[in-house]
Amino acid sequence: MSRMVRRLPGTVLNDVDMAPGDVPPSQRAATDTGRPLLYCPDMPAPAAAPAPIDRLWAPRLSLSACIRAIMARDTRGAALQPEQRLNYFPATPLCSIAWTLHGSTERVLGPFPQREARLDDPREPVVARVVLTGPFNQPSVSWNPGPLHGMMLLLMPDALQSMTGLDPAIFVNRIVDANGVLPPDWCAMCEAVATATDDATRVRLIEDFLEPRWQAVRPRHGLDGHRYQDWAQGLAMRAAQSAAGRSLRQVERRIKQWAGQPMRELQGIGRIERAFFEVMAAEAEDRLHWAELAADCGYADQSHLSRVTRRMTGFSPEELRRRIHGEAAFWAYRLWQ
């Protein structure tokens, strides 16, 4: 027999069901210590809605100069408001392969980073279930109309170029169908990842596929992929040592061929990445001072740091810090904390 809710003496079920002169329940003070409005013996408390599951995998050591990381997000079952289904990403030198395993994604086409994205901005559906994205020299925003389960492989652009022959510069600020540009064996790997039973298996499939291909083409002098500044410096040294000529112009041309962006852009991204990690360290030790941090990271002053941060992310340093801590749409930033 189904359980029924009893009305207790002296209580009301709504503002209409009350005697004249009584204070409506909706207007009672929060400190009212009377009996609850509705009473049901042994009624369990409502369960909290599941939160999104966001994960970051660091690559195995042998792939650290090839893969920056693998990210996954699963919002199935999570109670998200429409604005919480936005996804903010910074400018990045990386290329990526992204799988939509459940749900769909739309690219926000508003005037970002001049202002923050809005739900009424025009959007473009990402039709392909597996996409290749190139380096982005500006921040980007996407939106999920409903629950999503996706995975993203973040690749160093020179590694992708070495293994596939693709020119990263062609894909700057672009999202394309991976099956239309990747070699057949890569497409087969993408399909195997899409049909795998769980994320752990997907990560293993990706790494097992890339391992022999990267070992066959990796540069003789290893590049440190853990920090963009170190990677860019290593890229410059490799370009100077391997180019037929060693003029500054030839080195710059070789760097852009491998990375898809000029050295100046890579150095700027590396500097802002350093500032991002310095902010996290300063917060942990309760010593965050923007002017000092700007000087330590190589900026002329705090205003210089603010301008570059806004260009790379769409937000001032302090606003970005606050949003990373408090807003669901900045999950991709939080994964690196």
Short mmCIF file of C-alpha atoms in Angstrom, two decimals:
data_model
loop_
_atom_site.label_atom_id
_atom_site.label_comp_id
_atom_site.label_asym_id
_atom_site.label_seq_id
_atom_site.Cartn_x
_atom_site.Cartn_y
_atom_site.Cartn_z
CA MET A 1 0.00 0.00 0.00
CA SER A 2 1.39 3.42 -0.90
CA ARG A 3 2.36 5.71 1.94
CA MET A 4 0.11 8.74 2.49
CA VAL A 5 0.96 12.19 3.82
CA ARG A 6 -0.99 13.14 6.97
CA ARG A 7 -2.03 16.65 7.85
CA LEU A 8 -1.30 17.28 11.52
CA PRO A 9 -3.49 19.41 13.80
CA GLY A 10 -2.55 23.06 13.67
CA THR A 11 -0.64 22.76 10.38
CA VAL A 12 -1.54 23.74 6.84
CA LEU A 13 -0.67 22.25 3.50
CA ASN A 14 -0.59 25.54 1.58
CA ASP A 15 -1.35 29.23 1.99
CA VAL A 16 -5.03 28.75 1.11
CA ASP A 17 -5.67 25.97 3.65
CA MET A 18 -5.41 28.17 6.76
CA ALA A 19 -7.51 30.06 9.27
CA PRO A 20 -7.83 33.85 9.00
CA GLY A 21 -4.97 35.65 10.75
CA ASP A 22 -2.52 32.78 10.42
CA VAL A 23 0.90 33.52 8.88
CA PRO A 24 1.28 31.71 5.54
CA PRO A 25 3.98 29.02 5.53
CA SER A 26 5.75 30.81 2.69
CA GLN A 27 6.21 33.84 4.96
CA ARG A 28 7.28 32.07 8.17
CA ALA A 29 10.73 32.86 9.48
CA ALA A 30 13.50 30.38 8.94
CA THR A 31 13.85 30.06 12.70
CA ASP A 32 10.32 28.66 13.10
CA THR A 33 10.74 25.65 15.40
CA GLY A 34 7.26 24.24 14.89
CA ARG A 35 6.54 20.85 13.36
CA PRO A 36 7.36 20.42 9.68
CA LEU A 37 4.73 21.42 7.17
CA LEU A 38 4.54 17.90 5.76
CA TYR A 39 5.15 14.89 7.94
CA CYS A 40 5.62 11.36 6.74
CA PRO A 41 7.00 8.72 9.15
CA ASP A 42 10.36 7.23 8.08
CA MET A 43 10.44 9.29 4.86
CA PRO A 44 14.04 9.16 3.51
CA ALA A 45 15.82 12.42 2.74
CA PRO A 46 16.04 13.23 -0.97
CA ALA A 47 19.28 12.07 -2.55
CA ALA A 48 21.65 14.71 -3.89
CA ALA A 49 21.90 14.89 -7.68
CA PRO A 50 25.11 13.36 -9.07
CA ALA A 51 27.87 15.80 -9.98
CA PRO A 52 29.67 15.72 -13.35
CA ILE A 53 32.64 13.36 -13.50
CA ASP A 54 35.76 15.05 -14.89
CA ARG A 55 39.02 13.13 -15.20
CA LEU A 56 42.55 13.81 -16.39
CA TRP A 57 45.10 11.13 -17.28
CA ALA A 58 48.80 11.95 -17.54
CA PRO A 59 50.52 9.94 -20.30
CA ARG A 60 52.87 7.07 -19.65
CA LEU A 61 56.46 8.30 -19.43
CA SER A 62 57.46 7.09 -22.90
CA LEU A 63 54.71 9.28 -24.41
CA SER A 64 55.23 12.41 -22.30
CA ALA A 65 56.68 14.38 -25.23
CA CYS A 66 53.84 13.22 -27.49
CA ILE A 67 50.69 13.35 -25.35
CA ARG A 68 50.05 16.29 -23.01
CA ALA A 69 47.08 14.58 -21.33
CA ILE A 70 43.78 12.79 -21.90
CA MET A 71 40.64 14.44 -20.51
CA ALA A 72 37.13 13.05 -20.06
CA ARG A 73 33.84 14.58 -18.96
CA ASP A 74 30.61 12.77 -18.08
CA THR A 75 27.53 14.81 -17.14
CA ARG A 76 24.98 12.01 -17.50
CA GLY A 77 22.71 12.12 -14.49
CA ALA A 78 24.01 15.51 -13.32
CA ALA A 79 21.43 18.25 -12.74
CA LEU A 80 23.01 21.12 -14.69
CA GLN A 81 21.45 24.43 -15.58
CA PRO A 82 21.81 25.56 -19.23
CA GLU A 83 24.65 27.97 -18.37
CA GLN A 84 26.47 25.14 -16.59
CA ARG A 85 26.59 23.22 -19.87
CA LEU A 86 28.95 25.78 -21.36
CA ASN A 87 32.57 24.72 -21.69
CA TYR A 88 35.38 27.31 -21.58
CA PHE A 89 38.79 26.52 -23.07
CA PRO A 90 41.89 28.76 -23.24
CA ALA A 91 44.10 29.42 -26.22
CA THR A 92 46.39 26.42 -26.67
CA PRO A 93 49.26 25.24 -28.88
CA LEU A 94 47.92 21.69 -28.71
CA CYS A 95 46.09 19.65 -31.30
CA SER A 96 43.41 17.26 -30.09
CA ILE A 97 41.22 14.35 -31.09
CA ALA A 98 37.85 14.51 -29.34
CA TRP A 99 35.21 11.80 -29.08
CA THR A 100 31.52 12.46 -28.38
CA LEU A 101 30.49 9.17 -26.80
CA HIS A 102 27.04 10.33 -25.65
CA GLY A 103 25.13 13.53 -26.31
CA SER A 104 26.09 16.37 -28.63
CA THR A 105 28.18 19.54 -28.73
CA GLU A 106 27.69 22.95 -30.31
CA ARG A 107 30.43 25.52 -30.92
CA VAL A 108 29.56 28.99 -29.59
CA LEU A 109 30.13 31.63 -32.28
CA GLY A 110 29.65 34.81 -30.25
CA PRO A 111 32.27 37.61 -30.09
CA PHE A 112 34.42 35.82 -27.53
CA PRO A 113 36.84 36.87 -25.96
CA GLN A 114 35.61 40.47 -26.31
CA ARG A 115 32.85 39.45 -23.89
CA GLU A 116 31.82 36.24 -22.15
CA ALA A 117 29.66 33.73 -23.97
CA ARG A 118 25.88 33.94 -23.66
CA LEU A 119 23.22 31.32 -24.17
CA ASP A 120 21.63 33.38 -26.95
CA ASP A 121 24.88 33.56 -28.94
CA PRO A 122 24.73 31.80 -32.33
CA ARG A 123 25.98 28.22 -32.22
CA GLU A 124 27.20 25.71 -34.76
CA PRO A 125 26.51 21.98 -34.20
CA VAL A 126 29.56 19.71 -34.20
CA VAL A 127 28.14 16.94 -36.35
CA ALA A 128 31.05 14.49 -36.43
CA ARG A 129 31.33 12.11 -33.48
CA VAL A 130 35.14 12.21 -33.65
CA VAL A 131 36.85 15.50 -34.47
CA LEU A 132 40.37 16.81 -34.92
CA THR A 133 41.09 20.30 -33.63
CA GLY A 134 44.17 22.33 -34.34
CA PRO A 135 45.99 24.82 -32.14
CA PHE A 136 43.85 27.76 -30.98
CA ASN A 137 45.40 31.23 -30.72
CA GLN A 138 42.26 32.50 -28.99
CA PRO A 139 39.93 31.08 -26.32
CA SER A 140 36.95 29.00 -27.38
CA VAL A 141 33.57 28.07 -25.93
CA SER A 142 31.22 25.16 -26.61
CA TRP A 143 27.82 24.15 -25.28
CA ASN A 144 26.11 20.81 -24.69
CA PRO A 145 22.32 20.78 -25.22
CA GLY A 146 21.98 17.89 -22.79
CA PRO A 147 23.95 15.22 -20.93
CA LEU A 148 27.38 14.52 -22.41
CA HIS A 149 30.05 11.86 -22.20
CA GLY A 150 33.19 12.79 -24.10
CA MET A 151 36.94 12.23 -24.21
CA MET A 152 39.75 14.39 -25.58
CA LEU A 153 43.30 13.38 -26.48
CA LEU A 154 45.66 16.39 -26.24
CA LEU A 155 48.63 16.01 -28.58
CA MET A 156 51.75 18.09 -29.01
CA PRO A 157 51.44 19.54 -32.53
CA ASP A 158 54.94 18.54 -33.65
CA ALA A 159 54.25 14.97 -32.53
CA LEU A 160 51.04 14.84 -34.57
CA GLN A 161 52.89 16.25 -37.57
CA SER A 162 55.67 13.67 -37.24
CA MET A 163 53.29 10.71 -36.92
CA THR A 164 50.68 11.68 -39.54
CA GLY A 165 52.33 14.20 -41.86
CA LEU A 166 49.49 16.67 -41.18
CA ASP A 167 50.40 20.35 -41.08
CA PRO A 168 49.12 21.83 -37.78
CA ALA A 169 49.01 25.31 -39.32
CA ILE A 170 46.16 24.21 -41.61
CA PHE A 171 43.97 23.45 -38.60
CA VAL A 172 44.58 26.56 -36.46
CA ASN A 173 41.25 27.60 -34.84
CA ARG A 174 39.44 24.82 -36.71
CA ILE A 175 37.38 21.74 -35.78
CA VAL A 176 37.13 19.12 -38.53
CA ASP A 177 35.82 15.57 -38.97
CA ALA A 178 38.72 13.33 -37.94
CA ASN A 179 37.74 10.64 -40.43
CA GLY A 180 38.23 13.09 -43.28
CA VAL A 181 41.85 13.97 -42.49
CA LEU A 182 43.51 11.26 -40.38
CA PRO A 183 45.28 8.22 -41.93
CA PRO A 184 43.23 4.98 -42.12
CA ASP A 185 44.97 3.32 -39.17
CA TRP A 186 44.26 6.37 -37.01
CA CYS A 187 40.61 6.28 -38.05
CA ALA A 188 40.45 2.62 -37.03
CA MET A 189 41.92 3.52 -33.64
CA CYS A 190 39.33 6.27 -33.22
CA GLU A 191 36.54 3.80 -33.93
CA ALA A 192 37.94 1.28 -31.44
CA VAL A 193 38.09 3.99 -28.77
CA ALA A 194 34.51 5.06 -29.51
CA THR A 195 33.16 1.53 -29.11
CA ALA A 196 35.21 0.56 -26.02
CA THR A 197 33.32 -0.31 -22.86
CA ASP A 198 34.88 2.18 -20.43
CA ASP A 199 37.24 5.14 -20.22
CA ALA A 200 40.16 3.19 -18.75
CA THR A 201 40.07 0.87 -21.77
CA ARG A 202 39.92 3.88 -24.08
CA VAL A 203 43.05 5.38 -22.52
CA ARG A 204 44.91 2.08 -22.89
CA LEU A 205 43.85 1.76 -26.55
CA ILE A 206 45.09 5.27 -27.31
CA GLU A 207 48.46 4.80 -25.63
CA ASP A 208 49.05 1.33 -27.08
CA PHE A 209 48.33 2.72 -30.55
CA LEU A 210 50.60 5.75 -30.23
CA GLU A 211 53.52 4.04 -28.48
CA PRO A 212 55.16 2.32 -31.50
CA ARG A 213 54.34 5.19 -33.87
CA TRP A 214 55.91 7.79 -31.60
CA GLN A 215 58.99 5.69 -30.89
CA ALA A 216 59.56 5.38 -34.65
CA VAL A 217 59.58 9.15 -35.30
CA ARG A 218 60.48 10.84 -32.02
CA PRO A 219 63.39 13.30 -32.28
CA ARG A 220 66.80 12.17 -31.21
CA HIS A 221 66.91 14.95 -28.64
CA GLY A 222 63.83 14.52 -26.47
CA LEU A 223 61.51 17.46 -25.91
CA ASP A 224 60.04 18.16 -22.49
CA GLY A 225 56.26 18.24 -22.91
CA HIS A 226 55.41 19.00 -19.29
CA ARG A 227 55.59 22.80 -19.61
CA TYR A 228 54.95 24.82 -22.75
CA GLN A 229 57.94 27.11 -22.12
CA ASP A 230 60.35 24.16 -21.92
CA TRP A 231 58.74 22.50 -24.94
CA ALA A 232 58.95 25.68 -27.04
CA GLN A 233 62.59 26.17 -26.09
CA GLY A 234 63.36 22.57 -26.99
CA LEU A 235 61.55 23.02 -30.28
CA ALA A 236 63.70 26.04 -31.09
CA MET A 237 66.91 24.16 -30.30
CA ARG A 238 65.79 21.23 -32.44
CA ALA A 239 64.94 23.57 -35.33
CA ALA A 240 68.32 25.28 -35.13
CA GLN A 241 70.17 21.96 -35.11
CA SER A 242 68.23 20.20 -37.86
CA ALA A 243 67.53 22.90 -40.45
CA ALA A 244 69.63 22.96 -43.59
CA GLY A 245 70.34 26.63 -42.86
CA ARG A 246 70.41 28.17 -39.42
CA SER A 247 69.23 31.72 -39.98
CA LEU A 248 66.58 33.09 -37.65
CA ARG A 249 64.02 33.11 -40.47
CA GLN A 250 64.67 29.46 -41.31
CA VAL A 251 64.40 28.44 -37.66
CA GLU A 252 61.11 30.33 -37.33
CA ARG A 253 59.79 28.68 -40.47
CA ARG A 254 60.69 25.22 -39.18
CA ILE A 255 59.05 25.91 -35.81
CA LYS A 256 55.82 27.03 -37.47
CA GLN A 257 55.87 23.92 -39.68
CA TRP A 258 56.07 21.66 -36.62
CA ALA A 259 53.85 23.59 -34.21
CA GLY A 260 51.43 25.45 -36.49
CA GLN A 261 52.14 28.76 -34.74
CA PRO A 262 55.13 31.15 -34.62
CA MET A 263 57.63 31.05 -31.78
CA ARG A 264 56.38 34.35 -30.37
CA GLU A 265 52.89 32.90 -29.92
CA LEU A 266 54.26 29.75 -28.28
CA GLN A 267 56.35 31.79 -25.87
CA GLY A 268 53.29 33.85 -24.92
CA ILE A 269 51.25 30.73 -24.21
CA GLY A 270 54.11 29.29 -22.19
CA ARG A 271 54.35 32.44 -20.08
CA ILE A 272 50.63 32.51 -19.32
CA GLU A 273 50.70 28.80 -18.44
CA ARG A 274 53.47 29.51 -15.97
CA ALA A 275 51.36 32.28 -14.43
CA PHE A 276 48.42 29.84 -14.12
CA PHE A 277 50.49 27.37 -12.10
CA GLU A 278 52.09 30.15 -10.06
CA VAL A 279 48.62 31.36 -9.05
CA MET A 280 47.73 27.87 -7.81
CA ALA A 281 50.94 27.64 -5.77
CA ALA A 282 50.41 31.12 -4.31
CA GLU A 283 46.82 30.32 -3.34
CA ALA A 284 47.91 27.17 -1.54
CA GLU A 285 50.36 29.22 0.53
CA ASP A 286 48.02 32.24 0.94
CA ARG A 287 50.51 34.61 -0.70
CA LEU A 288 48.79 35.69 -3.93
CA HIS A 289 49.98 39.16 -5.01
CA TRP A 290 49.25 39.93 -8.65
CA ALA A 291 51.97 42.56 -9.15
CA GLU A 292 54.69 40.27 -7.79
CA LEU A 293 53.39 37.30 -9.77
CA ALA A 294 53.39 39.36 -13.00
CA ALA A 295 57.02 40.33 -12.45
CA ASP A 296 58.07 36.77 -11.59
CA CYS A 297 56.47 35.43 -14.81
CA GLY A 298 58.16 37.94 -17.08
CA TYR A 299 55.43 40.54 -17.61
CA ALA A 300 56.17 44.27 -17.63
CA ASP A 301 53.58 44.92 -14.93
CA GLN A 302 50.22 43.73 -13.63
CA SER A 303 48.34 45.45 -16.46
CA HIS A 304 50.44 43.54 -19.00
CA LEU A 305 49.53 40.25 -17.30
CA SER A 306 45.86 41.24 -17.30
CA ARG A 307 45.84 42.08 -21.03
CA VAL A 308 47.50 38.83 -22.03
CA THR A 309 45.29 36.74 -19.72
CA ARG A 310 42.17 38.33 -21.21
CA ARG A 311 43.41 37.64 -24.74
CA MET A 312 44.22 34.01 -23.94
CA THR A 313 41.17 33.19 -21.80
CA GLY A 314 38.61 35.97 -22.20
CA PHE A 315 38.84 37.06 -18.54
CA SER A 316 41.01 39.11 -16.23
CA PRO A 317 43.30 37.09 -13.92
CA GLU A 318 41.19 37.63 -10.81
CA GLU A 319 37.88 36.95 -12.58
CA LEU A 320 39.29 33.80 -14.15
CA ARG A 321 40.54 32.61 -10.75
CA ARG A 322 37.13 33.20 -9.19
CA ARG A 323 35.25 31.44 -11.98
CA ILE A 324 37.54 28.44 -11.96
CA HIS A 325 36.74 27.93 -8.29
CA GLY A 326 33.01 28.57 -8.53
CA GLU A 327 31.51 27.79 -11.96
CA ALA A 328 30.84 24.44 -13.60
CA ALA A 329 31.64 25.75 -17.09
CA PHE A 330 35.34 26.09 -16.15
CA TRP A 331 35.84 22.38 -15.45
CA ALA A 332 38.65 22.09 -18.04
CA TYR A 333 40.75 24.61 -16.07
CA ARG A 334 40.06 22.88 -12.75
CA LEU A 335 41.39 19.56 -14.01
CA TRP A 336 44.91 21.04 -14.05
CA GLN A 337 44.82 22.28 -10.46
#
